[in-house]
Amino acid sequence: MHKRLFTPGPTQVRAEILKELATPQIHHRAPEFSDLYADIQTKLQTVLSTKNPVLLFTSSSTGAMESAVTNLVAKRCLNLVNGAFSKRWHEITTGNGVPCDVFELPWNVAVKPEMVDEQLSSGKYDAVTLVYNETSTGLMNPLEEIAKVVARYPDVFLLVDAVSGMAGVPIETDTWGIDFVLAGVQKAFALPAGLAVAAVSERALERSKTVPSRSYYFNLPLMHKSHLKNQTPSTPSIPHMYALNAQLKDMLSEGMERRFARHAKMAAIVQTWAKKHFDIFPEEGYWSQTLTTVVNTREIDVPGMIKTLADEYNLRIANGYGDIKNKTFRIAHMGDTQIDEIEGLLKAIESVLGL
Ligand SMILES: Cc1ncc(COP(=O)(O)O)c(C=O)c1O
């Protein structure tokens, strides 16, 4: 029996969208492929409020993160770390031999613009990585305000992991001046994992031509060269592209404003519930709009609760991540999840816990 996913990725995929994955194969050098690519392109640009090319990666989000730091750091990168995925970005940067430093905060504390200002004023950096929405903690860093600070340093590129935010919360890529913003499609896009997207600024593409190549599969100049022909350099996951195109069409007919409002409403419902029965992990003012990390103040048996929800209600939520496993649990309210489904989930948790 399928367990309905309320996990912060992968998220629940609608049956109509799953069917798109079974579209008969086409050849990736045929004109119909380029039509599909171009179609997706325009829609992604709308979702991301950008005129920048939005490149497609046949990989999960980690591949696009690797692409950003291997192609766009000429001097030194600052990795802002306040959770598991921002820590991963530091590991990817060091792992690829890219010069970098880490600025680390406790996991429940948001990165503040003045902290970024202080770090960048050293003049050591030409790129900075940030996770917009930390899926490990349910914390949203103040991206717009941080972007304003980064914009004061014209040589510094802002590289943003918006993996569990994109398509669930607004991202004004061009207005905020984000050079690289990426996401995997298994979160708020509500598609199966295996494809990532990233909007890349013109100046980032320019710099990527001057940085000695550190990768082949994720080489931005090569990807951009193919992009200009509405193609990808290697054979992409075409089934994913059909599903993405259909999903983008549905998202745009829902309307991005309405989609974002639905996410905000679901977040408010879960946050109110969490505050009533438990507590919320990140500091107030920085709670995620797409998932909530609930603090286990009642010392409940978290794995037991998750198992009962799955076995008896066919609903799947997630335990806390890494060091905060069992001390927290996570409820995702993103993608195509509707308000009544979230309310139903909360009622089911109440009944499992006898609340
Ligand atoms: C914020 C964030 N960044 C990066 C990743 C890594 O993504 P993937 O597993 O798609 O490579 C995840 C996965 O959950 C994530 O939530």
Coordinates of C-alpha atoms and ligand atoms in Angstrom, one line a residue:
M1 CA 0.0 0.0 0.0
H2 CA 1.4 3.4 -1.0
K3 CA 2.3 5.7 1.9
R4 CA 1.3 9.3 1.1
L5 CA 4.4 11.4 1.4
F6 CA 4.6 14.3 3.7
T7 CA 8.4 14.0 3.7
P8 CA 10.7 16.9 2.8
G9 CA 11.7 15.3 -0.4
P10 CA 10.9 13.2 -2.2
T11 CA 7.4 14.6 -2.0
Q12 CA 4.1 13.1 -3.2
V13 CA 3.8 13.0 -7.0
R14 CA 0.3 13.1 -8.6
A15 CA -0.8 10.2 -10.7
E16 CA -1.3 12.4 -13.8
I17 CA 2.3 13.5 -13.6
L18 CA 3.6 10.0 -13.0
K19 CA 1.9 9.0 -16.3
E20 CA 3.9 11.7 -18.2
L21 CA 7.1 9.7 -17.4
A22 CA 5.8 6.9 -19.6
T23 CA 5.6 9.2 -22.7
P24 CA 7.2 7.4 -25.7
Q25 CA 10.9 8.1 -26.0
I26 CA 12.2 10.7 -28.4
H27 CA 15.7 11.3 -29.7
H28 CA 17.6 14.0 -27.9
R29 CA 19.0 15.5 -31.1
A30 CA 15.6 15.6 -32.9
P31 CA 13.7 18.8 -33.3
E32 CA 10.9 17.6 -31.1
F33 CA 13.4 17.4 -28.2
S34 CA 14.4 21.0 -28.8
D35 CA 10.8 22.0 -28.8
L36 CA 10.3 20.3 -25.4
Y37 CA 13.4 21.9 -24.0
A38 CA 12.4 25.4 -25.2
D39 CA 8.9 24.9 -23.8
I40 CA 10.3 24.0 -20.3
Q41 CA 12.8 26.9 -20.5
T42 CA 10.1 29.6 -20.8
K43 CA 8.1 28.2 -18.0
L44 CA 11.1 27.8 -15.7
Q45 CA 12.1 31.4 -16.3
T46 CA 8.6 32.5 -15.2
V47 CA 8.7 30.4 -12.0
L48 CA 12.2 31.8 -11.2
S49 CA 11.4 35.4 -12.3
T50 CA 14.5 35.5 -14.5
K51 CA 15.7 36.1 -18.0
N52 CA 18.8 33.9 -17.3
P53 CA 19.1 30.5 -18.9
V54 CA 17.8 27.8 -16.7
L55 CA 20.1 24.7 -17.2
L56 CA 18.9 21.2 -16.7
F57 CA 21.0 18.6 -14.9
T58 CA 20.3 14.9 -15.2
S59 CA 21.4 14.4 -11.6
S60 CA 19.9 15.2 -8.2
S61 CA 20.5 18.6 -6.6
T62 CA 24.0 17.7 -5.4
G63 CA 25.2 17.7 -9.0
A64 CA 24.1 21.2 -9.6
M65 CA 25.7 22.3 -6.3
E66 CA 28.9 20.7 -7.5
S67 CA 28.6 22.5 -10.8
A68 CA 28.3 25.9 -9.1
V69 CA 31.4 25.7 -7.0
T70 CA 33.6 23.9 -9.6
N71 CA 32.8 26.5 -12.3
L72 CA 32.2 29.8 -10.6
V73 CA 35.0 30.2 -8.0
A74 CA 38.1 31.8 -9.4
K75 CA 39.5 33.1 -6.1
R76 CA 38.0 31.8 -2.9
C77 CA 34.5 30.7 -1.8
L78 CA 32.8 31.5 1.5
N79 CA 30.5 28.6 2.6
L80 CA 27.8 29.8 5.0
V81 CA 26.8 26.8 7.1
N82 CA 23.9 26.4 9.5
G83 CA 22.6 23.0 8.7
A84 CA 23.3 19.6 7.1
F85 CA 23.0 20.8 3.5
S86 CA 25.0 24.0 3.8
K87 CA 27.6 21.8 5.4
R88 CA 27.4 19.5 2.4
W89 CA 28.1 22.5 0.2
H90 CA 31.3 23.1 2.2
E91 CA 32.2 19.4 1.7
I92 CA 31.6 19.6 -2.0
T93 CA 33.7 22.7 -2.3
T94 CA 36.6 21.3 -0.3
G95 CA 36.2 17.9 -1.9
N96 CA 36.7 19.4 -5.4
G97 CA 39.8 21.2 -4.2
V98 CA 38.2 24.6 -4.5
P99 CA 39.7 27.2 -2.1
C100 CA 37.1 28.0 0.6
D101 CA 36.4 28.9 4.2
V102 CA 33.4 28.0 6.3
F103 CA 31.4 30.4 8.4
E104 CA 29.5 28.2 10.8
L105 CA 26.5 28.9 13.0
P106 CA 24.4 26.7 15.3
W107 CA 21.7 24.8 13.3
N108 CA 18.8 26.8 14.8
V109 CA 20.3 30.2 14.0
A110 CA 19.7 32.0 10.7
V111 CA 22.5 33.6 8.7
K112 CA 22.0 37.4 9.1
P113 CA 23.0 40.0 6.4
E114 CA 25.4 41.8 8.7
M115 CA 27.3 38.5 9.3
V116 CA 27.7 38.1 5.6
D117 CA 28.8 41.7 5.3
E118 CA 31.5 41.2 7.9
Q119 CA 32.8 38.1 6.2
L120 CA 32.9 39.6 2.7
S121 CA 34.6 42.8 3.9
S122 CA 37.7 40.7 4.2
G123 CA 38.0 41.0 0.4
K124 CA 39.1 37.3 0.3
Y125 CA 36.1 36.0 -1.6
D126 CA 34.6 36.0 -5.1
A127 CA 31.7 33.6 -4.3
V128 CA 29.5 32.8 -1.4
T129 CA 27.2 29.7 -1.0
L130 CA 23.9 29.8 0.9
V131 CA 21.1 27.4 1.5
Y132 CA 17.9 29.3 1.3
N133 CA 15.7 26.7 3.0
E134 CA 17.6 24.3 5.2
T135 CA 15.7 21.0 4.9
S136 CA 17.6 19.5 7.8
T137 CA 16.2 22.1 10.2
G138 CA 13.2 23.8 8.6
L139 CA 15.0 27.2 8.7
M140 CA 14.7 29.8 6.0
N141 CA 17.6 32.1 5.7
P142 CA 16.7 35.7 4.7
L143 CA 17.8 35.4 1.1
E144 CA 16.6 38.8 -0.2
E145 CA 18.4 40.7 2.6
I146 CA 21.6 38.6 2.2
A147 CA 21.5 39.2 -1.6
K148 CA 21.4 43.0 -1.0
V149 CA 24.6 42.7 1.1
V150 CA 26.3 40.5 -1.5
A151 CA 25.3 43.0 -4.2
R152 CA 27.6 45.6 -2.5
Y153 CA 30.6 43.4 -3.4
P154 CA 30.5 43.4 -7.2
D155 CA 33.1 40.6 -7.6
V156 CA 31.3 38.3 -5.3
F157 CA 28.8 35.8 -6.8
L158 CA 25.9 34.6 -4.8
L159 CA 25.3 30.8 -5.2
V160 CA 22.0 29.6 -3.8
D161 CA 20.7 26.2 -2.9
A162 CA 17.0 26.7 -3.1
V163 CA 16.3 22.9 -3.2
S164 CA 13.4 22.8 -0.9
G165 CA 12.2 26.3 -1.5
M166 CA 12.0 26.7 -5.3
A167 CA 8.4 26.5 -6.6
G168 CA 7.0 26.8 -3.1
V169 CA 8.3 30.3 -2.1
P170 CA 9.0 33.3 -4.3
I171 CA 12.5 33.7 -5.7
E172 CA 13.1 36.9 -7.6
T173 CA 16.3 35.7 -9.3
D174 CA 17.0 38.8 -11.4
T175 CA 15.7 41.5 -9.0
W176 CA 17.7 40.0 -6.1
G177 CA 20.8 39.5 -8.3
I178 CA 21.3 35.8 -7.7
D179 CA 24.1 34.3 -9.9
F180 CA 23.3 30.7 -9.5
V181 CA 20.1 29.3 -8.0
L182 CA 19.4 25.6 -8.1
A183 CA 16.9 23.0 -7.0
G184 CA 16.2 19.3 -7.5
V185 CA 12.7 18.6 -8.7
Q186 CA 11.7 16.1 -5.9
K187 CA 10.7 18.8 -3.5
A188 CA 8.3 21.7 -4.1
F189 CA 8.1 20.8 -7.8
A190 CA 6.6 17.5 -6.7
L191 CA 8.3 15.3 -9.3
P192 CA 10.4 12.2 -8.8
A193 CA 14.1 12.8 -8.0
G194 CA 16.8 12.7 -10.7
L195 CA 16.6 16.1 -12.4
A196 CA 17.9 19.4 -11.1
V197 CA 17.5 22.9 -12.5
A198 CA 19.7 26.0 -12.1
A199 CA 19.3 29.6 -13.3
V200 CA 22.8 31.0 -14.2
S201 CA 23.5 34.7 -14.6
E202 CA 25.3 36.0 -17.7
R203 CA 28.2 37.2 -15.7
A204 CA 28.5 33.8 -14.1
L205 CA 28.5 32.1 -17.5
E206 CA 31.3 34.6 -18.5
R207 CA 33.4 33.8 -15.5
S208 CA 32.9 30.1 -16.0
K209 CA 34.8 30.4 -19.3
T210 CA 37.8 31.7 -17.5
V211 CA 37.9 29.3 -14.5
P212 CA 40.1 26.3 -15.3
S213 CA 37.8 23.4 -15.9
R214 CA 37.3 21.3 -12.8
S215 CA 34.6 19.1 -14.1
Y216 CA 33.3 17.6 -17.4
Y217 CA 29.7 16.4 -16.7
F218 CA 28.8 19.6 -14.9
N219 CA 30.9 22.0 -17.1
L220 CA 28.9 25.2 -17.4
P221 CA 30.4 26.5 -20.7
L222 CA 29.6 23.1 -22.3
M223 CA 26.1 23.1 -20.9
H224 CA 25.5 26.6 -22.0
K225 CA 26.7 25.9 -25.5
S226 CA 24.2 23.1 -25.9
H227 CA 21.5 25.2 -24.2
L228 CA 21.8 27.8 -27.0
K229 CA 20.6 25.0 -29.3
N230 CA 17.9 23.9 -26.9
Q231 CA 19.8 20.8 -26.1
T232 CA 21.9 19.2 -23.4
P233 CA 25.5 18.1 -23.9
S234 CA 24.8 14.5 -22.9
T235 CA 21.7 12.3 -23.0
P236 CA 19.3 13.7 -20.5
S237 CA 16.4 12.1 -18.6
I238 CA 13.7 12.8 -21.2
P239 CA 10.9 11.2 -19.1
H240 CA 11.7 13.7 -16.4
M241 CA 11.5 16.5 -18.9
Y242 CA 8.0 15.5 -20.0
A243 CA 6.9 15.3 -16.4
L244 CA 8.5 18.6 -15.6
N245 CA 6.8 20.3 -18.5
A246 CA 3.4 19.0 -17.5
Q247 CA 3.9 20.0 -13.9
L248 CA 5.1 23.5 -14.8
K249 CA 2.0 23.9 -17.0
D250 CA -0.2 22.9 -14.0
M251 CA 1.8 25.2 -11.6
L252 CA 1.4 28.2 -13.9
S253 CA -2.3 27.5 -14.3
E254 CA -2.7 27.4 -10.5
G255 CA -0.8 30.7 -10.7
M256 CA 2.5 31.2 -8.8
E257 CA 1.0 33.8 -6.4
R258 CA -1.7 31.3 -5.4
R259 CA 0.8 28.5 -5.2
F260 CA 3.0 30.5 -2.8
A261 CA -0.1 31.6 -0.8
R262 CA -1.1 28.0 -0.4
H263 CA 2.3 27.1 0.9
A264 CA 2.2 30.1 3.3
K265 CA -1.2 28.9 4.6
M266 CA -0.1 25.3 5.1
A267 CA 3.0 26.5 6.9
A268 CA 0.9 28.7 9.2
I269 CA -1.4 25.7 10.0
V270 CA 1.5 23.4 10.8
Q271 CA 3.4 26.1 12.8
T272 CA 0.4 26.8 14.9
W273 CA -0.2 23.1 15.6
A274 CA 3.5 22.6 16.4
K275 CA 3.5 25.5 18.8
K276 CA 0.4 24.2 20.5
H277 CA 1.6 20.7 21.1
F278 CA 5.4 20.9 20.9
D279 CA 7.9 23.6 19.8
I280 CA 9.6 24.7 16.5
F281 CA 13.3 24.1 16.0
P282 CA 14.7 27.3 14.4
E283 CA 14.7 30.7 16.0
E284 CA 11.5 32.6 15.5
G285 CA 11.2 34.7 12.4
Y286 CA 13.1 32.2 10.2
W287 CA 10.6 29.3 10.0
S288 CA 10.4 27.6 6.7
Q289 CA 7.3 27.9 4.5
T290 CA 7.7 24.4 3.0
L291 CA 8.5 22.2 6.0
T292 CA 8.4 22.4 9.8
T293 CA 10.9 20.8 12.1
V294 CA 9.0 20.1 15.3
V295 CA 10.9 19.8 18.6
N296 CA 10.1 16.7 20.6
T297 CA 9.3 18.5 23.8
R298 CA 7.0 15.6 25.0
E299 CA 9.7 13.0 24.6
I300 CA 7.5 10.9 22.4
D301 CA 8.9 7.8 20.6
V302 CA 9.5 9.5 17.2
P303 CA 10.3 6.3 15.2
G304 CA 7.3 4.6 16.8
M305 CA 5.0 7.4 15.8
I306 CA 6.4 7.5 12.3
K307 CA 5.9 3.8 12.0
T308 CA 2.3 3.8 13.3
L309 CA 1.4 6.7 10.9
A310 CA 2.8 4.7 8.0
D311 CA 1.4 1.3 9.0
E312 CA -2.0 2.3 10.1
Y313 CA -2.7 5.5 8.2
N314 CA -0.5 5.1 5.1
L315 CA 1.0 8.5 5.8
R316 CA 4.8 9.1 5.8
I317 CA 6.5 11.9 7.7
A318 CA 10.3 12.2 8.4
N319 CA 12.4 11.9 11.5
G320 CA 14.8 14.7 12.4
Y321 CA 18.1 14.9 10.5
G322 CA 21.5 13.8 11.8
D323 CA 22.2 15.0 15.3
I324 CA 18.6 16.1 15.9
K325 CA 17.1 12.8 14.9
N326 CA 14.4 11.7 17.5
K327 CA 14.9 15.1 19.2
T328 CA 12.8 16.5 16.3
F329 CA 10.6 15.3 13.5
R330 CA 9.8 16.9 10.2
I331 CA 6.5 17.6 8.4
A332 CA 6.7 18.7 4.8
H333 CA 4.0 21.1 3.5
M334 CA 5.1 21.6 -0.1
G335 CA 4.5 20.7 -3.7
D336 CA 1.0 19.7 -4.6
T337 CA -0.1 19.0 -1.0
Q338 CA -3.4 20.7 -0.3
I339 CA -4.7 22.3 2.9
D340 CA -7.2 19.6 3.7
E341 CA -4.5 16.9 3.4
I342 CA -2.2 18.8 5.9
E343 CA -5.2 19.1 8.3
G344 CA -5.9 15.4 7.9
L345 CA -2.2 14.5 8.6
L346 CA -2.2 16.6 11.8
K347 CA -5.4 14.9 13.0
A348 CA -3.8 11.5 12.3
I349 CA -0.7 12.5 14.4
E350 CA -3.0 13.7 17.2
S351 CA -4.8 10.4 17.2
V352 CA -1.6 8.3 17.1
L353 CA -0.2 10.3 20.1
G354 CA -3.6 10.6 21.9
L355 CA -3.3 14.4 21.9
Ligands
LIG1 C1 18.5 22.0 1.0 C2 19.1 20.7 0.3 N1 20.2 20.8 -0.4 C3 20.7 19.8 -1.1 C4 20.1 18.5 -1.0 C5 20.7 17.4 -1.7 O1 19.8 17.0 -2.7 P1 19.8 15.7 -3.6 O2 19.6 14.6 -2.7 O3 18.7 16.0 -4.6 O4 21.2 15.7 -4.3 C6 18.9 18.4 -0.3 C7 18.3 17.1 -0.2 O5 17.4 16.9 0.6 C8 18.4 19.5 0.4 O6 17.3 19.4 1.0

